[in-house]
Coordinates of C-alpha atoms and ligand atoms in Angstrom, one line a residue:
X28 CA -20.9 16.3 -1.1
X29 CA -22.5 13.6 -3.1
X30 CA -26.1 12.5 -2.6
X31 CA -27.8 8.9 -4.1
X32 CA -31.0 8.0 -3.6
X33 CA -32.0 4.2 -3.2
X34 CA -28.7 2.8 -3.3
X35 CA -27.1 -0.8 -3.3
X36 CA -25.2 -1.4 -0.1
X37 CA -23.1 -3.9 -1.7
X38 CA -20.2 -1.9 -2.5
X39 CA -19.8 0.1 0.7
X40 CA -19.7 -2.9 3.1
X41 CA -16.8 -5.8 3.1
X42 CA -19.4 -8.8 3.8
X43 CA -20.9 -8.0 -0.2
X44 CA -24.3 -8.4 1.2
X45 CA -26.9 -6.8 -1.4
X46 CA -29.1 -4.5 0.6
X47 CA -30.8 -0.8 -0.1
X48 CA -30.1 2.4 1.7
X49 CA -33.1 5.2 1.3
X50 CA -30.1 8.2 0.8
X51 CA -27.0 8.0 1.0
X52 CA -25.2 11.1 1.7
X53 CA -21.0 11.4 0.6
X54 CA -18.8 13.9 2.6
X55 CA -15.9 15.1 1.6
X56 CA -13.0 16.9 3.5
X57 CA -14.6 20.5 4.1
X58 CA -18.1 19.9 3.4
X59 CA -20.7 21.1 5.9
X60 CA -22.9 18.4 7.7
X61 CA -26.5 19.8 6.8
X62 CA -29.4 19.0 9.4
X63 CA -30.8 15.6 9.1
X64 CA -33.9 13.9 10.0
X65 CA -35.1 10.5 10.3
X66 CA -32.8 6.9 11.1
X67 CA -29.2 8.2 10.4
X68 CA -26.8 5.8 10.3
X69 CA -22.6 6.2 9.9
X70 CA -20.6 3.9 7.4
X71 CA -16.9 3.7 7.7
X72 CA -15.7 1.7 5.1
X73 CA -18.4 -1.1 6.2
X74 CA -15.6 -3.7 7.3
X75 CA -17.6 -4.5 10.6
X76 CA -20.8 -4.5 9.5
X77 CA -23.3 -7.0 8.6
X78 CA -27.1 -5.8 7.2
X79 CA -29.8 -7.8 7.6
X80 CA -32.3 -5.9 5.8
X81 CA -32.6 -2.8 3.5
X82 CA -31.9 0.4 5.3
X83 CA -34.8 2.9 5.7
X84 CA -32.7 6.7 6.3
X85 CA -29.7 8.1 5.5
X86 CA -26.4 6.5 5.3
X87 CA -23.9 9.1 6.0
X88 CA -20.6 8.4 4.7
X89 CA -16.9 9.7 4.1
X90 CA -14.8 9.7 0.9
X91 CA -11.7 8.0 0.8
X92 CA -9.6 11.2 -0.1
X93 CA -6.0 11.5 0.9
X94 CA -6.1 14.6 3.4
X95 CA -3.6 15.4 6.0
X96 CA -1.8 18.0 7.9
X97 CA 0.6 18.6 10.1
X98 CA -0.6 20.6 12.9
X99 CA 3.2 20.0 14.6
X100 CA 5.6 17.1 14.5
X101 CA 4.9 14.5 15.3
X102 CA 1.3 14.9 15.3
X103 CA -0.6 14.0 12.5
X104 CA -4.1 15.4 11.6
X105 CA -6.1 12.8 9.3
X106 CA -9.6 12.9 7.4
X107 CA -11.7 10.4 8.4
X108 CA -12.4 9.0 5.6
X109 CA -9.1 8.4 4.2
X110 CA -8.8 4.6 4.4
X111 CA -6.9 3.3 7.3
X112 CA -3.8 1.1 5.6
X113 CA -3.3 4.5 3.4
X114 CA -2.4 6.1 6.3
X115 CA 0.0 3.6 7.5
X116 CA 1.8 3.7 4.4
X117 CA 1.7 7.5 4.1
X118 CA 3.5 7.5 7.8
X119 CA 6.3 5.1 7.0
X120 CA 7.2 7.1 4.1
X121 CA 7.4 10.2 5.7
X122 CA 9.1 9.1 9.0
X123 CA 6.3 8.7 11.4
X124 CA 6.2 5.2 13.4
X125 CA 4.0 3.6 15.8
X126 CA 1.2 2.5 13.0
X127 CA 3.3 -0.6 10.9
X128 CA 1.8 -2.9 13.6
X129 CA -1.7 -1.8 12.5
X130 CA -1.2 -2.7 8.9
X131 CA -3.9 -4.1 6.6
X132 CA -6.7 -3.4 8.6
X133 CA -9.6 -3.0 6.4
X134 CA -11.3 0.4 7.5
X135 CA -11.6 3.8 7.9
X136 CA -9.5 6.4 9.9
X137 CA -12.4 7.5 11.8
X138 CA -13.6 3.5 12.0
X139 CA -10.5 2.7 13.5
X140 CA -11.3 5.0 16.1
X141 CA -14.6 3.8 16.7
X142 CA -13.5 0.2 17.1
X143 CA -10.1 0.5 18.6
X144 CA -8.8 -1.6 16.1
X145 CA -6.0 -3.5 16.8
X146 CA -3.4 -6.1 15.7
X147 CA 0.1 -7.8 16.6
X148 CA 0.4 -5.7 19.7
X149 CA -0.7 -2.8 18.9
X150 CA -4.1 -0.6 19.3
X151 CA -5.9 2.9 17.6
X152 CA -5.8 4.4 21.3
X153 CA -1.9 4.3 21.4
X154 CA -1.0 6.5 18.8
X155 CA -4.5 8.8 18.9
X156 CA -4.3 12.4 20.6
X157 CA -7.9 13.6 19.8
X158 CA -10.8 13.2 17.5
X159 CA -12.8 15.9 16.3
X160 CA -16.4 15.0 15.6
X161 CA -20.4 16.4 14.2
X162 CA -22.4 15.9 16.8
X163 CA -25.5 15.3 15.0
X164 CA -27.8 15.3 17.8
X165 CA -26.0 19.4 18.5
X166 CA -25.7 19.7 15.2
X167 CA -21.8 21.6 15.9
X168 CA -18.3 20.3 16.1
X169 CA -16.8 19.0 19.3
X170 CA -13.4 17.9 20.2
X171 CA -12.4 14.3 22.0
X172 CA -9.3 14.2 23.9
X173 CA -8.3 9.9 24.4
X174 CA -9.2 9.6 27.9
X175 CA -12.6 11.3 26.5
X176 CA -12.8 8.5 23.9
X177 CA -12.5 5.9 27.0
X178 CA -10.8 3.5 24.6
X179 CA -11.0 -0.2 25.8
X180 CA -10.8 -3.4 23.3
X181 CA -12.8 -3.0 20.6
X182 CA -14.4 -0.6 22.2
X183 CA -15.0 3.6 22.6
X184 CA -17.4 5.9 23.5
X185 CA -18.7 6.6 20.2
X186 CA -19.3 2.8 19.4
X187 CA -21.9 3.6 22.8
X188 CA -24.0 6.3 20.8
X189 CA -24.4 4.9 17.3
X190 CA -25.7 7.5 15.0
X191 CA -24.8 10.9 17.3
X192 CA -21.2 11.6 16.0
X193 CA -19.3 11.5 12.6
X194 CA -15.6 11.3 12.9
X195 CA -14.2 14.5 10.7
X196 CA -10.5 14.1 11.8
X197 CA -8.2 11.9 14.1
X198 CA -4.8 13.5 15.3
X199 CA -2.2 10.7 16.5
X200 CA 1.2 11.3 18.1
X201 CA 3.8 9.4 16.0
X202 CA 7.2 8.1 16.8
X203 CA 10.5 9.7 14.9
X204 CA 12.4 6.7 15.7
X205 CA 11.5 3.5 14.2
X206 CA 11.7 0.9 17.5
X207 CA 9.6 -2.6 16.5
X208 CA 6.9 -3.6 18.4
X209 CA 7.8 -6.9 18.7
X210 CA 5.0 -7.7 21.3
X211 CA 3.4 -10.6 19.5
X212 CA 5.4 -13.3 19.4
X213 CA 5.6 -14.7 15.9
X214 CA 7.2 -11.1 14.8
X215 CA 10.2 -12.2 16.5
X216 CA 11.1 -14.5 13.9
X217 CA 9.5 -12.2 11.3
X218 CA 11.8 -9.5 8.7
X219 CA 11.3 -6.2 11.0
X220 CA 14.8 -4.3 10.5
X221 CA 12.8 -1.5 9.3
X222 CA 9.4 -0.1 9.2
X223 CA 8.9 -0.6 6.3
X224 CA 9.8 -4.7 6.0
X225 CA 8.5 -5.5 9.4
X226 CA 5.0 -3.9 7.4
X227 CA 5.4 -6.6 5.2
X228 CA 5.5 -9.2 7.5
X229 CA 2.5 -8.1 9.3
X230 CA 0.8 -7.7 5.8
X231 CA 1.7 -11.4 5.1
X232 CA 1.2 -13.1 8.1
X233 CA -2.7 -11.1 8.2
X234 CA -3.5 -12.2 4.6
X235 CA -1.9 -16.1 5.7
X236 CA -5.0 -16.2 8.3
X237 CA -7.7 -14.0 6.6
X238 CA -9.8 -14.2 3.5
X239 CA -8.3 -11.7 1.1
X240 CA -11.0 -9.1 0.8
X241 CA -11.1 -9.2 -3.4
X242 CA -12.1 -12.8 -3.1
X243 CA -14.4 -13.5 -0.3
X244 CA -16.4 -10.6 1.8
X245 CA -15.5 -10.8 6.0
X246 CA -15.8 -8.5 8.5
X247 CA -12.5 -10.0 10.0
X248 CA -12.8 -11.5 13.1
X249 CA -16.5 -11.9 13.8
X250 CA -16.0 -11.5 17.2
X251 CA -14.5 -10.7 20.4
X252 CA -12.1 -12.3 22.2
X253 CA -14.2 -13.2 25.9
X254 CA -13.1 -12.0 28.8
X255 CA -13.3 -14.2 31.4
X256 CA -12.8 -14.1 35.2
X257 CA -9.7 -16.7 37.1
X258 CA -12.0 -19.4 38.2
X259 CA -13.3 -20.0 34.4
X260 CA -9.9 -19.4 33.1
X261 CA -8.8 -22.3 35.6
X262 CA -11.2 -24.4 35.1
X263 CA -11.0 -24.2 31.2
X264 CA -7.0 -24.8 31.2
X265 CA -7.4 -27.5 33.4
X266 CA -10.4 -29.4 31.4
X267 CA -8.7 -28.3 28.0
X268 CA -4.6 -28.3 28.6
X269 CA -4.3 -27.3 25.0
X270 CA -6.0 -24.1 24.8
X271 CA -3.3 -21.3 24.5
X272 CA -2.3 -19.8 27.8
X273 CA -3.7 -16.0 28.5
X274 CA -2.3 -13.6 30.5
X275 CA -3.9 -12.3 33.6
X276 CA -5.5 -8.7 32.6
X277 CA -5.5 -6.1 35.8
X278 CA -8.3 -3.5 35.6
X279 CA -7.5 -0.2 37.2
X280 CA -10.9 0.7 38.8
X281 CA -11.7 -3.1 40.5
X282 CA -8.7 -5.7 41.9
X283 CA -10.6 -8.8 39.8
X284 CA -8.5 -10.4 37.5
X285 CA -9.6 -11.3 34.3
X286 CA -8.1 -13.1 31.3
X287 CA -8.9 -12.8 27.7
X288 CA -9.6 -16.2 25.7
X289 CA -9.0 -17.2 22.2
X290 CA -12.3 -16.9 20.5
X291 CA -10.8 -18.6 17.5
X292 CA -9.8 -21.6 19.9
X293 CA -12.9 -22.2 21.3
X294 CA -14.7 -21.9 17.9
X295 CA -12.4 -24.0 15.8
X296 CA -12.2 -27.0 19.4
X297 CA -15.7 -26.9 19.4
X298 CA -15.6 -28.2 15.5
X299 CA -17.0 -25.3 13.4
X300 CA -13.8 -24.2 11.3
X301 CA -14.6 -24.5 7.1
X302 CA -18.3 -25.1 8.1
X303 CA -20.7 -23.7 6.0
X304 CA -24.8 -22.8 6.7
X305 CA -26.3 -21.5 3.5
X306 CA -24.3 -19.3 2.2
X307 CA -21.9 -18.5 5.1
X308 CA -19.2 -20.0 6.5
X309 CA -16.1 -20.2 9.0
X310 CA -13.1 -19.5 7.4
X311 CA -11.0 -22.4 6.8
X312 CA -8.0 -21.0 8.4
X313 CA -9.2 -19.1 10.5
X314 CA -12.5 -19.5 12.8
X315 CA -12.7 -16.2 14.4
X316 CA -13.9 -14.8 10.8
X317 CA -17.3 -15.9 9.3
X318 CA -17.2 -14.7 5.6
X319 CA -19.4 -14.8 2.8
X320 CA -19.2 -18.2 0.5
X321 CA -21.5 -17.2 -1.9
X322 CA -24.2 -15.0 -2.1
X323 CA -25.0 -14.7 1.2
X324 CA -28.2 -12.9 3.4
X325 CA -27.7 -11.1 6.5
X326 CA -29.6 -13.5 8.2
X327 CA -27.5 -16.4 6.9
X328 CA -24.1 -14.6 8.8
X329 CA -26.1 -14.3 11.6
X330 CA -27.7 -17.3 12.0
X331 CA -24.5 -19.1 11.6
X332 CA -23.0 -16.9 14.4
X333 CA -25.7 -17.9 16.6
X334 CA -25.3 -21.2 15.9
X335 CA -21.5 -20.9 17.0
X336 CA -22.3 -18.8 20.0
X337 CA -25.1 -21.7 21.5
X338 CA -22.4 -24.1 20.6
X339 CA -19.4 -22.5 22.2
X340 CA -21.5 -21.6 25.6
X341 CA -22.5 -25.4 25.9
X342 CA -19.0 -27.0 25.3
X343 CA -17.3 -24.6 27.0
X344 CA -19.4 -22.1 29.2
X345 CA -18.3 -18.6 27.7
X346 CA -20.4 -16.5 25.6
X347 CA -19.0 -14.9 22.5
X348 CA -20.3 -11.3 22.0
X349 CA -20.1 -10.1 17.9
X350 CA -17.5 -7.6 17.3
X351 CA -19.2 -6.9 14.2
X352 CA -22.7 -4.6 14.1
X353 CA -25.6 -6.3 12.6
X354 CA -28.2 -3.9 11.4
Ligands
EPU26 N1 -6.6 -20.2 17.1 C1 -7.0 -21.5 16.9 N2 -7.8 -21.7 15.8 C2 -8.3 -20.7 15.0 C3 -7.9 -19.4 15.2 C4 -7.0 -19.1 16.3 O1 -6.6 -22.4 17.6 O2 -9.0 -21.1 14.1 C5 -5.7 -19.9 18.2 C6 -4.3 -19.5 17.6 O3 -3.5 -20.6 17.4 C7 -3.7 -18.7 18.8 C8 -4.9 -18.0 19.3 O4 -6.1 -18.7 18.9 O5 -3.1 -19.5 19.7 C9 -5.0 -16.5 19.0 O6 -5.1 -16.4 17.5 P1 -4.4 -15.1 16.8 O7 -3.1 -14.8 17.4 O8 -4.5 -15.4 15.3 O9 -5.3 -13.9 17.2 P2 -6.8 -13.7 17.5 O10 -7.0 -13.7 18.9 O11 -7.5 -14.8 16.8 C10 -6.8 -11.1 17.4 C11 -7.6 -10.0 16.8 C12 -7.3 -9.9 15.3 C13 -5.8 -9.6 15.2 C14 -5.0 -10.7 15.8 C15 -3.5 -10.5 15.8 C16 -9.7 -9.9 18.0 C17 -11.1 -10.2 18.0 N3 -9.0 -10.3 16.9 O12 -7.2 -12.3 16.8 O13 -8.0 -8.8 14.8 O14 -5.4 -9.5 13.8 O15 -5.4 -10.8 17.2 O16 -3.2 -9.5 16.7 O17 -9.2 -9.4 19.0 C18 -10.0 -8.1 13.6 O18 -10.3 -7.5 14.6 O19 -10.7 -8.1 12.6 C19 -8.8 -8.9 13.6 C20 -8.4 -9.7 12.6

């Protein structure tokens, strides 16, 4: 376990936004969580978060070490720490399919379990058989079966306790065979023969739409894609022909029917894509992402995101919720 005291943020978050933490505390595979006091706060590999202001506690997080195991094919056991994309290579080498969908995703193992990532048809929650957790409120390890993690989009149970639990491991069941998920369209016409090329093309087409992180600091897309019930749907398509056509989304537990809008439509419709305020701006090619275009405050990604959300609910009548966390 590593400990720093008064450290830059800058490094651990993808935004690049220079802010403080009081301790910062390093885990490595094996280490024991000691009891901690005070504002605690969990840091992936800080692709979905945006600081506003220096941090006052301890920022827990997880180094990026390479540790598996194979409790039995085809599960697969992974730190949490290990970055995410890592893992999706390590699979296709040895085998294991299911994750080339989710390649390129910025983030931690135990992140992507948090969030729920997901990309070109595929989410976390398909492939994950448990999570074992600290419970730092308990102070002991517990175990998370899926339908414990109530997975939804961009969304878990532990993203509803911030600061109680840090993600040790994550056991996925894997596919042996290789059988594309071809679910998003523009794969179709994509290389996918074999895991390995249709990883590729998912690697290209996500770096054709997002800022490459080496270059300018994101959080990818800023945020969620609004969920909507018929009659706004309707009324939308009917006021605004050109907006993509969603599909109608049935929830088990109620017999509404919802759809799920492109956030990146109404954003770039309602005039913001390459905009800049201060130092932040939407992404030229993309206007679901904000990113940082120079320098940028906390404050200045967030003020431009409320800027966009006022703008979006008066031109359209949807409200945009952040999938990033702003601290
Ligand atoms: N669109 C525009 N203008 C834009 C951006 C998008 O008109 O500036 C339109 C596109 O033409 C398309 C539709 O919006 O018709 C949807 O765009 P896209 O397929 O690129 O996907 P998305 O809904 O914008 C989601 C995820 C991404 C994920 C992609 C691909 C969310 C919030 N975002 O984006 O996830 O990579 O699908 O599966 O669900 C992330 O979470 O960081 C992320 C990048």
């Amino acid at each position: 376990m590593k400990l720093f005291e008064n450290i830059s943020l800058k490094p651990y978050t993808t935004f690049g936004i220079d802010v403080k933490a009081r301790r910062m505390m390093m885990l490595e595979p094996g280490d024991e969580v000691p009891p901690l006091d005070g504002n605690v706060l969990v840091l992936g590999e800080g692709s979905n978060m945006v600081f506003t202001r220096d941090y006052d506690g301890t920022v827990i997080t997880l180094a990026h070490s390479l540790s598996l195991s194979t409790p039995h094919s085809p599960l697969l056991t992974a730190w949490g720490g290990m970055v995410m994309d890592d893992l999706v290579q390590w699979t296709l080498d040895h085998d294991l399919f299911g994750l080339e969908n989710l390649s390129a995703i910025p983030g931690t193992v135990g992140a992507s379990a948090v969030q729920n990532v997901g990309a070109y048809g595929a989410e976390a929650k398909d492939f994950i058989e448990n999570v074992e957790a600290y419970d730092l409120f308990e102070q002991r390890l517990c175990n998370f079966s899926n339908a414990d993690c109530q997975f939804a989009y961009r969304d878990s149970f532990f993203k509803h306790h911030p600061g109680r639990y840090i993600i040790l491991n994550v056991t996925y069941r894997l596919n042996q065979a290789f059988v594309p998920n071809l679910s998003y369209k523009a794969l179709e016409n994509l290389p996918h023969s074999t895991a390995h090329q249709l990883r590729q093309s998912i690697i290209d087409l996500r770096w054709s739409k997002l800022p490459r992180p080496e270059e300018h600091g994101s959080a990818g897309s800023f945020f969620k894609n609004p969920v909507v019930d018929e009659e706004t749907y309707l009324r939308l398509k009917s006021e605004h022909p050109d907006m993509p056509d969603a599909h109608p989304l049935i929830t088990h537990h109620s017999s509404l029917i919802t759809y799920k809008l492109s956030a990146g439509w109404l954003i770039d419709h309602a005039g913001w894509k390459g905009r800049t305020m201060g130092g932040a701006g939407v992404w030229p090619k993309n206007a679901l992402v904000l990113y940082n275009a120079g320098g940028c405050t906390g404050d200045e990604v967030v003020a431009l995101a409320r800027a966009i959300q006022q703008d979006v609910e008066q031109k359209f009548g949807v409200c945009l919720e952040p999938e990033a966390i702003i601290i």
